[in-house]
Amino acid sequence: SGTMVVVIRDTPRPRGDVIECLYASPDPRRCERTRRDATAAAPLDVRAASVAGVPLWDFADNICRAESCPVYLPSQALVVYRDDNHLSASFARSLAPALAQRWPSLPTQGR
């Protein structure tokens, strides 16, 4: 049908108590996980993209640093996660430029 299909890889996983940790700790870095731990799960989404032969978009580089995945970005006053497996809405919006870089040019059809 000409429809572009991609698989977006699941986000890196924070600690299960990430929000409680942020409230309890004066240093949000104590609530971070290593990048290796945050991305360790055997991702079904990666295998699905491979089997289906469709592109896999992985935003881990936009969410994590080289060694760890932050839970709070003081320079932008953004909490990264809203719970143990979802990004906060404000942080997700900050990923729009990264998404736009991957998105193909779409016809404007009548605009």
PDB file of C-alpha atoms in Angstrom:
ATOM      1  CA  SER A   1       0.000   0.000   0.000  1.00  0.00           C
ATOM      2  CA  GLY A   2       3.032   2.266   0.097  1.00  0.00           C
ATOM      3  CA  THR A   3       2.689   2.855   3.837  1.00  0.00           C
ATOM      4  CA  MET A   4       5.989   3.176   5.655  1.00  0.00           C
ATOM      5  CA  VAL A   5       6.304   0.798   8.599  1.00  0.00           C
ATOM      6  CA  VAL A   6       8.970   1.091  11.286  1.00  0.00           C
ATOM      7  CA  VAL A   7       9.493  -0.404  14.714  1.00  0.00           C
ATOM      8  CA  ILE A   8      10.395   2.000  17.501  1.00  0.00           C
ATOM      9  CA  ARG A   9      12.515   0.231  20.077  1.00  0.00           C
ATOM     10  CA  ASP A  10      11.260   0.268  23.641  1.00  0.00           C
ATOM     11  CA  THR A  11      12.797   2.951  25.843  1.00  0.00           C
ATOM     12  CA  PRO A  12      15.617   2.129  28.242  1.00  0.00           C
ATOM     13  CA  ARG A  13      14.147   0.971  31.561  1.00  0.00           C
ATOM     14  CA  PRO A  14      14.749   2.977  34.725  1.00  0.00           C
ATOM     15  CA  ARG A  15      14.743   1.551  38.229  1.00  0.00           C
ATOM     16  CA  GLY A  16      11.385   0.203  39.318  1.00  0.00           C
ATOM     17  CA  ASP A  17      11.207   2.818  42.069  1.00  0.00           C
ATOM     18  CA  VAL A  18      12.420   5.741  39.950  1.00  0.00           C
ATOM     19  CA  ILE A  19       9.816   8.281  41.070  1.00  0.00           C
ATOM     20  CA  GLU A  20      10.117   7.342  44.743  1.00  0.00           C
ATOM     21  CA  CYS A  21      13.893   7.574  44.412  1.00  0.00           C
ATOM     22  CA  LEU A  22      13.674  11.070  42.908  1.00  0.00           C
ATOM     23  CA  TYR A  23      11.492  12.248  45.780  1.00  0.00           C
ATOM     24  CA  ALA A  24      13.753  10.708  48.400  1.00  0.00           C
ATOM     25  CA  SER A  25      17.213  11.569  47.071  1.00  0.00           C
ATOM     26  CA  PRO A  26      18.804  15.010  46.985  1.00  0.00           C
ATOM     27  CA  ASP A  27      20.997  13.760  44.102  1.00  0.00           C
ATOM     28  CA  PRO A  28      19.011  12.422  41.111  1.00  0.00           C
ATOM     29  CA  ARG A  29      22.139  10.679  39.803  1.00  0.00           C
ATOM     30  CA  ARG A  30      21.648   8.133  42.584  1.00  0.00           C
ATOM     31  CA  CYS A  31      18.441   7.081  40.839  1.00  0.00           C
ATOM     32  CA  GLU A  32      20.047   6.361  37.468  1.00  0.00           C
ATOM     33  CA  ARG A  33      20.769   2.945  36.025  1.00  0.00           C
ATOM     34  CA  THR A  34      23.729   2.077  33.915  1.00  0.00           C
ATOM     35  CA  ARG A  35      22.959   2.151  30.221  1.00  0.00           C
ATOM     36  CA  ARG A  36      23.825  -1.527  30.022  1.00  0.00           C
ATOM     37  CA  ASP A  37      21.277  -2.417  32.720  1.00  0.00           C
ATOM     38  CA  ALA A  38      18.619  -0.083  31.294  1.00  0.00           C
ATOM     39  CA  THR A  39      18.843  -1.675  27.844  1.00  0.00           C
ATOM     40  CA  ALA A  40      19.591  -5.268  28.884  1.00  0.00           C
ATOM     41  CA  ALA A  41      16.227  -6.914  28.221  1.00  0.00           C
ATOM     42  CA  ALA A  42      16.104  -9.207  25.201  1.00  0.00           C
ATOM     43  CA  PRO A  43      13.946  -6.926  23.099  1.00  0.00           C
ATOM     44  CA  LEU A  44      11.183  -8.553  21.131  1.00  0.00           C
ATOM     45  CA  ASP A  45      10.839  -5.343  19.152  1.00  0.00           C
ATOM     46  CA  VAL A  46      14.375  -5.699  17.754  1.00  0.00           C
ATOM     47  CA  ARG A  47      13.694  -9.260  16.644  1.00  0.00           C
ATOM     48  CA  ALA A  48      10.320  -8.298  15.164  1.00  0.00           C
ATOM     49  CA  ALA A  49      11.900  -5.556  13.061  1.00  0.00           C
ATOM     50  CA  SER A  50      14.558  -7.968  11.841  1.00  0.00           C
ATOM     51  CA  VAL A  51      12.080 -10.713  10.951  1.00  0.00           C
ATOM     52  CA  ALA A  52       9.723  -8.272   9.234  1.00  0.00           C
ATOM     53  CA  GLY A  53      12.567  -6.550   7.417  1.00  0.00           C
ATOM     54  CA  VAL A  54      11.523  -3.076   8.546  1.00  0.00           C
ATOM     55  CA  PRO A  55      13.677  -0.272   9.972  1.00  0.00           C
ATOM     56  CA  LEU A  56      14.266  -0.170  13.714  1.00  0.00           C
ATOM     57  CA  TRP A  57      14.361   3.276  15.274  1.00  0.00           C
ATOM     58  CA  ASP A  58      16.283   3.240  18.546  1.00  0.00           C
ATOM     59  CA  PHE A  59      16.268   6.461  20.572  1.00  0.00           C
ATOM     60  CA  ALA A  60      18.514   5.199  23.390  1.00  0.00           C
ATOM     61  CA  ASP A  61      21.252   7.613  22.284  1.00  0.00           C
ATOM     62  CA  ASN A  62      18.780  10.463  22.736  1.00  0.00           C
ATOM     63  CA  ILE A  63      17.662   9.244  26.159  1.00  0.00           C
ATOM     64  CA  CYS A  64      20.889   7.955  27.703  1.00  0.00           C
ATOM     65  CA  ARG A  65      24.455   9.108  28.054  1.00  0.00           C
ATOM     66  CA  ALA A  66      27.322   6.778  27.132  1.00  0.00           C
ATOM     67  CA  GLU A  67      27.402   5.058  30.527  1.00  0.00           C
ATOM     68  CA  SER A  68      24.088   5.832  32.230  1.00  0.00           C
ATOM     69  CA  CYS A  69      20.491   6.824  31.645  1.00  0.00           C
ATOM     70  CA  PRO A  70      19.505   9.966  33.549  1.00  0.00           C
ATOM     71  CA  VAL A  71      16.173  10.320  35.305  1.00  0.00           C
ATOM     72  CA  TYR A  72      16.327  14.107  35.632  1.00  0.00           C
ATOM     73  CA  LEU A  73      17.929  16.767  33.434  1.00  0.00           C
ATOM     74  CA  PRO A  74      18.578  19.823  35.609  1.00  0.00           C
ATOM     75  CA  SER A  75      19.702  21.979  32.668  1.00  0.00           C
ATOM     76  CA  GLN A  76      16.215  21.628  31.166  1.00  0.00           C
ATOM     77  CA  ALA A  77      14.307  20.986  34.420  1.00  0.00           C
ATOM     78  CA  LEU A  78      12.924  17.776  32.903  1.00  0.00           C
ATOM     79  CA  VAL A  79      12.021  14.565  34.674  1.00  0.00           C
ATOM     80  CA  VAL A  80      12.787  11.830  32.138  1.00  0.00           C
ATOM     81  CA  TYR A  81      10.461   9.064  33.347  1.00  0.00           C
ATOM     82  CA  ARG A  82       6.898   9.170  34.670  1.00  0.00           C
ATOM     83  CA  ASP A  83       7.055   5.617  36.018  1.00  0.00           C
ATOM     84  CA  ASP A  84       9.139   2.457  35.672  1.00  0.00           C
ATOM     85  CA  ASN A  85       8.640   2.106  31.905  1.00  0.00           C
ATOM     86  CA  HIS A  86       7.252   5.322  30.389  1.00  0.00           C
ATOM     87  CA  LEU A  87       8.888   8.607  29.496  1.00  0.00           C
ATOM     88  CA  SER A  88       7.361  11.763  30.902  1.00  0.00           C
ATOM     89  CA  ALA A  89       5.294  13.768  28.412  1.00  0.00           C
ATOM     90  CA  SER A  90       7.634  16.753  28.621  1.00  0.00           C
ATOM     91  CA  PHE A  91      10.709  14.610  27.985  1.00  0.00           C
ATOM     92  CA  ALA A  92       8.978  12.762  25.132  1.00  0.00           C
ATOM     93  CA  ARG A  93       8.250  16.147  23.499  1.00  0.00           C
ATOM     94  CA  SER A  94      11.951  16.971  23.743  1.00  0.00           C
ATOM     95  CA  LEU A  95      12.621  13.988  21.459  1.00  0.00           C
ATOM     96  CA  ALA A  96      10.650  15.559  18.575  1.00  0.00           C
ATOM     97  CA  PRO A  97      13.772  16.808  16.738  1.00  0.00           C
ATOM     98  CA  ALA A  98      15.323  13.320  16.886  1.00  0.00           C
ATOM     99  CA  LEU A  99      12.108  11.833  15.513  1.00  0.00           C
ATOM    100  CA  ALA A 100      11.929  14.483  12.789  1.00  0.00           C
ATOM    101  CA  GLN A 101      15.455  13.589  11.634  1.00  0.00           C
ATOM    102  CA  ARG A 102      14.384  10.003  10.983  1.00  0.00           C
ATOM    103  CA  TRP A 103      10.983  10.763   9.530  1.00  0.00           C
ATOM    104  CA  PRO A 104      10.972  10.854   5.739  1.00  0.00           C
ATOM    105  CA  SER A 105       9.706  13.875   3.845  1.00  0.00           C
ATOM    106  CA  LEU A 106       5.980  13.453   3.512  1.00  0.00           C
ATOM    107  CA  PRO A 107       3.912  14.954   0.698  1.00  0.00           C
ATOM    108  CA  THR A 108       1.836  17.880   1.894  1.00  0.00           C
ATOM    109  CA  GLN A 109      -1.261  16.818  -0.114  1.00  0.00           C
ATOM    110  CA  GLY A 110      -3.276  19.965  -0.580  1.00  0.00           C
ATOM    111  CA  ARG A 111      -1.535  22.191   1.916  1.00  0.00           C
TER     112      ARG A 111
END
